[in-house]
Amino acid sequence: MTIPAFIIKNALRNKRRAALSILSVAVSLFLLVTLQVALRELTLPPEDVGAALRVAVRNKISLANLLPARQLPIIERIPGVESVTPFTWFGGKYKNEEGMTFAQFAMDAKKLRKVFGEAKMSEEEYVAFENQRNACIIGRITAEKYRLKRGDRITLESTVYPVTMDFQIVGIYSGTVDDRNMLFHQEYLDEASGLPGMVGMWWMKVTSAEAMPKVIQRINDTFANTSAEVRAESERAFQLSFISMWGNIRILVTSVSSVVVFTLVLVSASTMSMAIRERFRELAILKALGFRRRELFAFILAESFGLAAVGGLIGIGSAYLLYTYGDISKLTSGVFVVFEVTPRILAFASLVAASLGILASLLPSLAAARMSVVEGLKTLD
Amino acid sequence: MALPLKYNFRNVFVRWRATLATVTGIALVVAVFVLVQSLAVGLEKASQNTGDPRNVMVARKGSTAESSSQVTREQSRNILYLPEIARDARGRPLVSADVVILVNLPRRDGTGEANVTVRGVTPMGMDLRPQVTLTHGRWFNPGRREAVVSQKVARRFAHCDVGGRIRTGGTELTIVGWMDGDNSAFDSEVWMDADEARSAFDRDNYSSLLVRVADTNQMAALAKRIESDKRASLRAEPEIAYYSAQTRTAGPIRILGNFLATTMSIGAIFAAMNTMYASVGARTREIGTLRVLGYRRRSVLLGFIIEGVILAGLGGLLGCMLALPMHGYSTGTLSFDSFSEVVFQFRITPWLAAQGVIFAIAVGFLGSLLPAVRAARLPVISALKAV
Amino acid sequence: MATEPIVTIRNLTKVYAQGEIQVTALHEVSLDIAAGEFMTLMGPSGSGKSTLLHIIAGIDRPTRGECHVQGVDVARLNETELADWRNQNVGFVFQTFNLIPVLTAFENVELPLLLTQLGRKERRRQVAAALDLVGLADRMHHLPKQLSGGQEQRVAIARALVTDPNLIVADEPTGNLDAHSAEDVLRALQALRRDAGKTVIMVTHDPKAAAFGSRSVHLEKGELTNA
Ligand SMILES: Nc1ncnc2c1ncn2[C@@H]1O[C@H](COP(=O)(O)OP(=O)(O)OP(=O)(O)O)[C@@H](O)[C@H]1O
Ligand SMILES: [Mg+2]
């Protein structure tokens, strides 16, 4: 028999205990990965292609205040601006749903591709969207959720405007970072609400990344001291300002993650030390046979580390598989869309698992070091 | 016949070294559960604690937030003299037409910005909301760009001290006082004069009307009268009901709490199981002895389950105690109802604490079930054979 | 003293099956034990003494044959009935004492009484009487670890007799004790028979201990050599 064989035999001596240790490590690491991924998605929303060239303009008072449509020609004339579209939050409730389940925006259909780039949608659908007054396009996720297809009619009651509007779906897009939204014509909204002349936001594409700061500055300056002051910012900055609104939720998730890690270390460490305590007798025999302290430590460490490694592998691995290959937006009913397990998170979780294995072996090692042979042989229960 | 409880208790304590980690683990799980749920409770309480049973809220039909509702001046004039509406001593109808605007303000700690609800109220509107009291400074004067901030908002946003100035769009407001909303939704608001707000933010219309009925029995009649005007397309409902319904933000928090609790409890069950299996293993001879003395299998089973429950119950109590200092601590997040910052408090209600303990007990029960079955299945002979 | 048998054993056989290998621990043992006897059971290690004792005490079941205790065929009882039967009819004394470490001497002795209908006061009286009988009335509130081995074993004897069973069985009760403590324990057992009229069956390796009994029986390789 070899020493490694002896270690493995020992670790599996109490199979139930080994299984419980491994499972508790696995569950905790699964949770840890989940929280880390959720936190990342909450704080660093996924970036869409072309974001580097997009600018969002909102009313300076707040996003909930509208902007006058007359700003459009002024913005379009600013050098560096390639294409501009209104982007107006409709806040519609679909069917008998309690609240809103997907976002709808009114915009300029002709500018869709120019500002937001190509989504996965056929040329034919793009053209249909541009040419039909009451046309709308919806994201794949929403289409699947409500079993909607091209040609279907949908009715939405706005929570923002005093209107209920009918639309015809002419296209279903996918391949964007969030395939849930619905888009329709700003003119159609103006007509239905009877309140032309106001839009929610302006979104635009600038000619180059270098032009962006200048464009933002120009827009902000142009409308300063008018009745509708604006805030222009990059798409990224706009997204981040959204996240800031979450307030303390972020701190909450962060502290929960730390509590989870702590609990995990605690529980696993205690399990491990229980396992070692159980075989104090054997350790004492080994000691009596002439094994030195250092070898006993290595022995305990190898076992503890092994259990943590297997548990970590199961927990992290299953989280990775589930979030990479599972349909996360369906699982979380749309709260999370991407849920990417990044290499960084994988590395962090593995590090936690490894330190866990080392930490858990400390206490029993200490006890084993102090144990005298006689005492160990006497320990019966 | 059950084993005496003191036997179970002493056994839990006698192995405190082995149980400590498990008790602490369960305590942390329960603390997380209670804290996250207390956020949801606090959010719900803040809105449920708002309103007067005699008040009716009138807003545009279909709007979910006051800030996106519109009531024209003509509509408001029509409602003013409806017969069900109460009047004050001088015969003026108790109706307040408010303007609600969302304003983006920088946070005090510099971590970004968030929307805050600014409410333009009339003096009548302040009488209709006696919950709100002034704590510092003075009330705003009509006709001036002055505002009073809830002290809970003031602690979270920059320039909100008395004497401070907040700039928003082209307008600058001077903070002249702090108010307290008695843990209601008004704790998340900034108040100013209604007409001043309409001119500062360029609004023609009001956002909502708050109406006092003379007789609460006539609430339904008033609501029916207001809603029957199809052209106006307004909705009237008791103020209390209006605010009670604003609990959408609590939903995701609840889900988060439940998710965490479920996953962590699986870990906790494993921990409890481990401890109990170790206990059964170490006490094999003792179990056999009890059986020889005439204790039945089910007494042994019950005994170990009770021990697991005691163990976890202790963890549950400890967890509640760990969470308790957070009770009343004020925090804030984005409200899905108003799309603005809602300030609320961690609320650990007795029922929530009880839920935490029940949850722990369930963990203890599930964790001790298999070890207890194993203990009960041990042959009596083991009393004599086990070392 | 009554001479009718309290234990009647006929053709008792116990076979342990350990996978392929079968170990015959008892082979066709027949034995009568009269009420009021202090019988000692002797024999070399592995001869089946403990096995026989366990079957009589309703802790183990025979493979074949009968064992009647006070007219009851112990093997016929199910688990639950057997538990109740043990509580009421036998007191068992272990080589390793087997006191519950977390309970005091008093509580240990009280433990079997909790299974009866007796009230608190009556229980207290009986526990005190039992501890008195083994000479430990002054050690009632000590935990097992605060007692000497001999004292622990006497507490165990008090526990065995507290439910007033007719039969007391003891498996090497002095095996873990020094000569002096052993004598205390043996005297306590002897007193049970003399003063309370109990039937005592004791397994021992020690001829000196066996001398305290009224009759001695020898087992060899699972069979009686002098019944
Ligand atoms: N559970 C068991 N499984 C298999 N064989 C057993 C079992 N229990 C006892 N035996 C065997 O039965 C035989 C009798 O055992 P028993 O314990 O009755 O002997 P004993 O006379 O009490 O010995 P000692 O004086 O050493 O206590 C032995 O050979 C033993 O190996
Ligand atoms: Mg024996």
mmCIF file with all atom_site columns, C-alpha atoms in Angstrom, chain A residues 16-17 20-21 23-24 27-28 30-31 34-35 58 60-65 93 99-100 157-163 227 229 231 241-242 244-249 252-253 256 259-260 262-263 266-267 270-271 274 277-278 323 380-381, chain B residues 18 21 24-25 28-29 32 36 39 60 62-64 68 101-104 107 111-115 156 167-170 201 203 248 253 256 259-260 263-264 266-267 270-271 273-275 277-278 282 331-334 336 339 341 374 387:
data_model
loop_
_atom_site.group_PDB
_atom_site.id
_atom_site.type_symbol
_atom_site.label_atom_id
_atom_site.label_alt_id
_atom_site.label_comp_id
_atom_site.label_asym_id
_atom_site.label_entity_id
_atom_site.label_seq_id
_atom_site.pdbx_PDB_ins_code
_atom_site.Cartn_x
_atom_site.Cartn_y
_atom_site.Cartn_z
_atom_site.occupancy
_atom_site.B_iso_or_equiv
_atom_site.pdbx_formal_charge
_atom_site.auth_seq_id
_atom_site.auth_comp_id
_atom_site.auth_asym_id
_atom_site.auth_atom_id
_atom_site.pdbx_PDB_model_num
ATOM 1   C CA . ARG A 1 16  ? -21.469 9.259  4.461   1.00 0.00 ? 16  ARG A CA 1
ATOM 2   C CA . ARG A 1 17  ? -19.328 11.883 6.116   1.00 0.00 ? 17  ARG A CA 1
ATOM 3   C CA . LEU A 1 20  ? -21.883 15.204 3.248   1.00 0.00 ? 20  LEU A CA 1
ATOM 4   C CA . SER A 1 21  ? -18.694 17.265 3.356   1.00 0.00 ? 21  SER A CA 1
ATOM 5   C CA . LEU A 1 23  ? -22.029 18.150 -0.897  1.00 0.00 ? 23  LEU A CA 1
ATOM 6   C CA . SER A 1 24  ? -22.002 21.009 1.569   1.00 0.00 ? 24  SER A CA 1
ATOM 7   C CA . VAL A 1 27  ? -23.832 23.686 -2.473  1.00 0.00 ? 27  VAL A CA 1
ATOM 8   C CA . SER A 1 28  ? -22.017 26.624 -0.966  1.00 0.00 ? 28  SER A CA 1
ATOM 9   C CA . PHE A 1 30  ? -22.719 26.864 -6.287  1.00 0.00 ? 30  PHE A CA 1
ATOM 10  C CA . LEU A 1 31  ? -24.398 29.630 -4.313  1.00 0.00 ? 31  LEU A CA 1
ATOM 11  C CA . THR A 1 34  ? -24.558 32.366 -8.491  1.00 0.00 ? 34  THR A CA 1
ATOM 12  C CA . LEU A 1 35  ? -24.307 35.438 -6.282  1.00 0.00 ? 35  LEU A CA 1
ATOM 13  C CA . ARG A 1 58  ? -32.387 62.697 -21.300 1.00 0.00 ? 58  ARG A CA 1
ATOM 14  C CA . LYS A 1 60  ? -31.767 66.940 -16.879 1.00 0.00 ? 60  LYS A CA 1
ATOM 15  C CA . ILE A 1 61  ? -34.484 66.889 -14.219 1.00 0.00 ? 61  ILE A CA 1
ATOM 16  C CA . SER A 1 62  ? -34.889 63.144 -14.550 1.00 0.00 ? 62  SER A CA 1
ATOM 17  C CA . LEU A 1 63  ? -35.550 60.370 -16.993 1.00 0.00 ? 63  LEU A CA 1
ATOM 18  C CA . ALA A 1 64  ? -39.253 60.672 -16.214 1.00 0.00 ? 64  ALA A CA 1
ATOM 19  C CA . ASN A 1 65  ? -39.444 64.176 -17.705 1.00 0.00 ? 65  ASN A CA 1
ATOM 20  C CA . LYS A 1 93  ? -49.316 46.685 -19.941 1.00 0.00 ? 93  LYS A CA 1
ATOM 21  C CA . GLY A 1 99  ? -47.581 45.304 -14.413 1.00 0.00 ? 99  GLY A CA 1
ATOM 22  C CA . MET A 1 100 ? -45.214 45.704 -17.270 1.00 0.00 ? 100 MET A CA 1
ATOM 23  C CA . GLU A 1 157 ? -52.401 49.985 -22.348 1.00 0.00 ? 157 GLU A CA 1
ATOM 24  C CA . SER A 1 158 ? -49.896 52.686 -21.456 1.00 0.00 ? 158 SER A CA 1
ATOM 25  C CA . THR A 1 159 ? -49.243 53.592 -17.846 1.00 0.00 ? 159 THR A CA 1
ATOM 26  C CA . VAL A 1 160 ? -47.587 56.820 -18.970 1.00 0.00 ? 160 VAL A CA 1
ATOM 27  C CA . TYR A 1 161 ? -49.902 58.129 -21.689 1.00 0.00 ? 161 TYR A CA 1
ATOM 28  C CA . PRO A 1 162 ? -53.675 58.113 -21.497 1.00 0.00 ? 162 PRO A CA 1
ATOM 29  C CA . VAL A 1 163 ? -53.922 55.684 -24.414 1.00 0.00 ? 163 VAL A CA 1
ATOM 30  C CA . SER A 1 227 ? -36.794 75.376 -20.669 1.00 0.00 ? 227 SER A CA 1
ATOM 31  C CA . GLU A 1 229 ? -32.071 71.333 -20.072 1.00 0.00 ? 229 GLU A CA 1
ATOM 32  C CA . ARG A 1 231 ? -28.073 65.488 -19.856 1.00 0.00 ? 231 ARG A CA 1
ATOM 33  C CA . SER A 1 241 ? -26.481 55.804 -13.684 1.00 0.00 ? 241 SER A CA 1
ATOM 34  C CA . PHE A 1 242 ? -29.316 53.319 -13.763 1.00 0.00 ? 242 PHE A CA 1
ATOM 35  C CA . SER A 1 244 ? -26.693 53.728 -9.037  1.00 0.00 ? 244 SER A CA 1
ATOM 36  C CA . MET A 1 245 ? -30.444 53.922 -8.560  1.00 0.00 ? 245 MET A CA 1
ATOM 37  C CA . TRP A 1 246 ? -30.433 50.427 -7.110  1.00 0.00 ? 246 TRP A CA 1
ATOM 38  C CA . GLY A 1 247 ? -28.932 51.998 -4.052  1.00 0.00 ? 247 GLY A CA 1
ATOM 39  C CA . ASN A 1 248 ? -28.066 49.711 -1.218  1.00 0.00 ? 248 ASN A CA 1
ATOM 40  C CA . ILE A 1 249 ? -29.172 46.515 -2.936  1.00 0.00 ? 249 ILE A CA 1
ATOM 41  C CA . LEU A 1 252 ? -26.782 43.825 0.374   1.00 0.00 ? 252 LEU A CA 1
ATOM 42  C CA . VAL A 1 253 ? -25.816 41.240 -2.233  1.00 0.00 ? 253 VAL A CA 1
ATOM 43  C CA . VAL A 1 256 ? -24.734 38.265 1.664   1.00 0.00 ? 256 VAL A CA 1
ATOM 44  C CA . VAL A 1 259 ? -21.789 35.726 4.878   1.00 0.00 ? 259 VAL A CA 1
ATOM 45  C CA . VAL A 1 260 ? -22.221 32.764 2.557   1.00 0.00 ? 260 VAL A CA 1
ATOM 46  C CA . PHE A 1 262 ? -18.027 32.577 5.929   1.00 0.00 ? 262 PHE A CA 1
ATOM 47  C CA . THR A 1 263 ? -20.777 30.064 6.674   1.00 0.00 ? 263 THR A CA 1
ATOM 48  C CA . LEU A 1 266 ? -17.279 27.391 9.094   1.00 0.00 ? 266 LEU A CA 1
ATOM 49  C CA . VAL A 1 267 ? -19.468 24.424 8.257   1.00 0.00 ? 267 VAL A CA 1
ATOM 50  C CA . SER A 1 270 ? -16.231 21.771 11.383  1.00 0.00 ? 270 SER A CA 1
ATOM 51  C CA . THR A 1 271 ? -17.134 18.795 9.240   1.00 0.00 ? 271 THR A CA 1
ATOM 52  C CA . MET A 1 274 ? -15.115 16.056 13.018  1.00 0.00 ? 274 MET A CA 1
ATOM 53  C CA . ARG A 1 277 ? -11.439 13.698 15.421  1.00 0.00 ? 277 ARG A CA 1
ATOM 54  C CA . GLU A 1 278 ? -13.075 10.452 14.513  1.00 0.00 ? 278 GLU A CA 1
ATOM 55  C CA . TYR A 1 323 ? -25.639 29.169 -16.436 1.00 0.00 ? 323 TYR A CA 1
ATOM 56  C CA . LEU A 1 380 ? -12.614 5.969  22.470  1.00 0.00 ? 380 LEU A CA 1
ATOM 57  C CA . ASP A 1 381 ? -15.538 8.203  21.707  1.00 0.00 ? 381 ASP A CA 1
ATOM 58  C CA . ALA B 2 18  ? -19.085 19.858 17.674  1.00 0.00 ? 18  ALA B CA 1
ATOM 59  C CA . ALA B 2 21  ? -20.115 25.363 14.250  1.00 0.00 ? 21  ALA B CA 1
ATOM 60  C CA . THR B 2 24  ? -23.444 29.231 14.127  1.00 0.00 ? 24  THR B CA 1
ATOM 61  C CA . GLY B 2 25  ? -23.929 28.067 10.567  1.00 0.00 ? 25  GLY B CA 1
ATOM 62  C CA . LEU B 2 28  ? -26.048 32.807 9.852   1.00 0.00 ? 28  LEU B CA 1
ATOM 63  C CA . VAL B 2 29  ? -28.482 31.222 7.429   1.00 0.00 ? 29  VAL B CA 1
ATOM 64  C CA . VAL B 2 32  ? -29.559 36.221 6.158   1.00 0.00 ? 32  VAL B CA 1
ATOM 65  C CA . VAL B 2 36  ? -33.502 39.948 3.465   1.00 0.00 ? 36  VAL B CA 1
ATOM 66  C CA . LEU B 2 39  ? -36.255 44.468 3.758   1.00 0.00 ? 39  LEU B CA 1
ATOM 67  C CA . ARG B 2 60  ? -55.533 59.108 -14.277 1.00 0.00 ? 60  ARG B CA 1
ATOM 68  C CA . GLY B 2 62  ? -54.133 53.336 -16.252 1.00 0.00 ? 62  GLY B CA 1
ATOM 69  C CA . SER B 2 63  ? -51.267 55.211 -14.660 1.00 0.00 ? 63  SER B CA 1
ATOM 70  C CA . THR B 2 64  ? -49.371 53.192 -12.107 1.00 0.00 ? 64  THR B CA 1
ATOM 71  C CA . SER B 2 68  ? -47.081 59.665 -14.785 1.00 0.00 ? 68  SER B CA 1
ATOM 72  C CA . ILE B 2 101 ? -42.246 65.192 -10.419 1.00 0.00 ? 101 ILE B CA 1
ATOM 73  C CA . LEU B 2 102 ? -39.244 62.889 -10.404 1.00 0.00 ? 102 LEU B CA 1
ATOM 74  C CA . VAL B 2 103 ? -35.981 64.705 -9.965  1.00 0.00 ? 103 VAL B CA 1
ATOM 75  C CA . ASN B 2 104 ? -32.522 63.225 -10.448 1.00 0.00 ? 104 ASN B CA 1
ATOM 76  C CA . ARG B 2 107 ? -26.245 60.919 -3.596  1.00 0.00 ? 107 ARG B CA 1
ATOM 77  C CA . THR B 2 111 ? -21.915 56.957 -5.479  1.00 0.00 ? 111 THR B CA 1
ATOM 78  C CA . GLY B 2 112 ? -24.060 58.311 -8.278  1.00 0.00 ? 112 GLY B CA 1
ATOM 79  C CA . GLU B 2 113 ? -27.509 59.684 -8.702  1.00 0.00 ? 113 GLU B CA 1
ATOM 80  C CA . ALA B 2 114 ? -31.079 58.574 -8.208  1.00 0.00 ? 114 ALA B CA 1
ATOM 81  C CA . ASN B 2 115 ? -34.580 59.807 -8.835  1.00 0.00 ? 115 ASN B CA 1
ATOM 82  C CA . ARG B 2 156 ? -29.051 60.072 1.584   1.00 0.00 ? 156 ARG B CA 1
ATOM 83  C CA . ARG B 2 167 ? -30.280 72.269 -8.683  1.00 0.00 ? 167 ARG B CA 1
ATOM 84  C CA . THR B 2 168 ? -32.396 70.368 -11.107 1.00 0.00 ? 168 THR B CA 1
ATOM 85  C CA . GLY B 2 169 ? -32.849 71.248 -14.728 1.00 0.00 ? 169 GLY B CA 1
ATOM 86  C CA . GLY B 2 170 ? -33.011 75.014 -14.827 1.00 0.00 ? 170 GLY B CA 1
ATOM 87  C CA . PHE B 2 201 ? -41.209 72.289 -13.730 1.00 0.00 ? 201 PHE B CA 1
ATOM 88  C CA . ARG B 2 203 ? -46.518 71.662 -15.811 1.00 0.00 ? 203 ARG B CA 1
ATOM 89  C CA . ARG B 2 248 ? -43.941 45.536 -6.466  1.00 0.00 ? 248 ARG B CA 1
ATOM 90  C CA . ILE B 2 253 ? -36.410 40.966 -2.759  1.00 0.00 ? 253 ILE B CA 1
ATOM 91  C CA . LEU B 2 256 ? -33.908 36.731 -3.540  1.00 0.00 ? 256 LEU B CA 1
ATOM 92  C CA . PHE B 2 259 ? -33.572 31.656 -3.113  1.00 0.00 ? 259 PHE B CA 1
ATOM 93  C CA . LEU B 2 260 ? -30.803 32.344 -0.627  1.00 0.00 ? 260 LEU B CA 1
ATOM 94  C CA . THR B 2 263 ? -29.841 27.117 -1.144  1.00 0.00 ? 263 THR B CA 1
ATOM 95  C CA . MET B 2 264 ? -28.171 27.950 2.135   1.00 0.00 ? 264 MET B CA 1
ATOM 96  C CA . ILE B 2 266 ? -29.433 22.754 1.993   1.00 0.00 ? 266 ILE B CA 1
ATOM 97  C CA . GLY B 2 267 ? -25.916 23.435 3.241   1.00 0.00 ? 267 GLY B CA 1
ATOM 98  C CA . PHE B 2 270 ? -25.893 18.846 5.576   1.00 0.00 ? 270 PHE B CA 1
ATOM 99  C CA . ALA B 2 271 ? -24.145 20.450 8.519   1.00 0.00 ? 271 ALA B CA 1
ATOM 100 C CA . MET B 2 273 ? -26.844 15.925 9.494   1.00 0.00 ? 273 MET B CA 1
ATOM 101 C CA . ASN B 2 274 ? -23.121 15.672 9.955   1.00 0.00 ? 274 ASN B CA 1
ATOM 102 C CA . THR B 2 275 ? -23.286 16.767 13.548  1.00 0.00 ? 275 THR B CA 1
ATOM 103 C CA . TYR B 2 277 ? -24.505 11.459 12.593  1.00 0.00 ? 277 TYR B CA 1
ATOM 104 C CA . ALA B 2 278 ? -21.372 12.108 14.609  1.00 0.00 ? 278 ALA B CA 1
ATOM 105 C CA . ALA B 2 282 ? -20.361 8.469  19.420  1.00 0.00 ? 282 ALA B CA 1
ATOM 106 C CA . THR B 2 331 ? -31.971 52.071 3.647   1.00 0.00 ? 331 THR B CA 1
ATOM 107 C CA . GLY B 2 332 ? -33.176 52.791 0.153   1.00 0.00 ? 332 GLY B CA 1
ATOM 108 C CA . THR B 2 333 ? -33.561 51.399 -3.300  1.00 0.00 ? 333 THR B CA 1
ATOM 109 C CA . LEU B 2 334 ? -35.323 51.967 -6.578  1.00 0.00 ? 334 LEU B CA 1
ATOM 110 C CA . PHE B 2 336 ? -40.644 49.743 -9.216  1.00 0.00 ? 336 PHE B CA 1
ATOM 111 C CA . PHE B 2 339 ? -39.476 54.705 -10.419 1.00 0.00 ? 339 PHE B CA 1
ATOM 112 C CA . GLU B 2 341 ? -35.808 56.117 -4.562  1.00 0.00 ? 341 GLU B CA 1
ATOM 113 C CA . ARG B 2 374 ? -30.094 5.254  11.981  1.00 0.00 ? 374 ARG B CA 1
ATOM 114 C CA . VAL B 2 387 ? -16.507 0.751  21.861  1.00 0.00 ? 387 VAL B CA 1
#
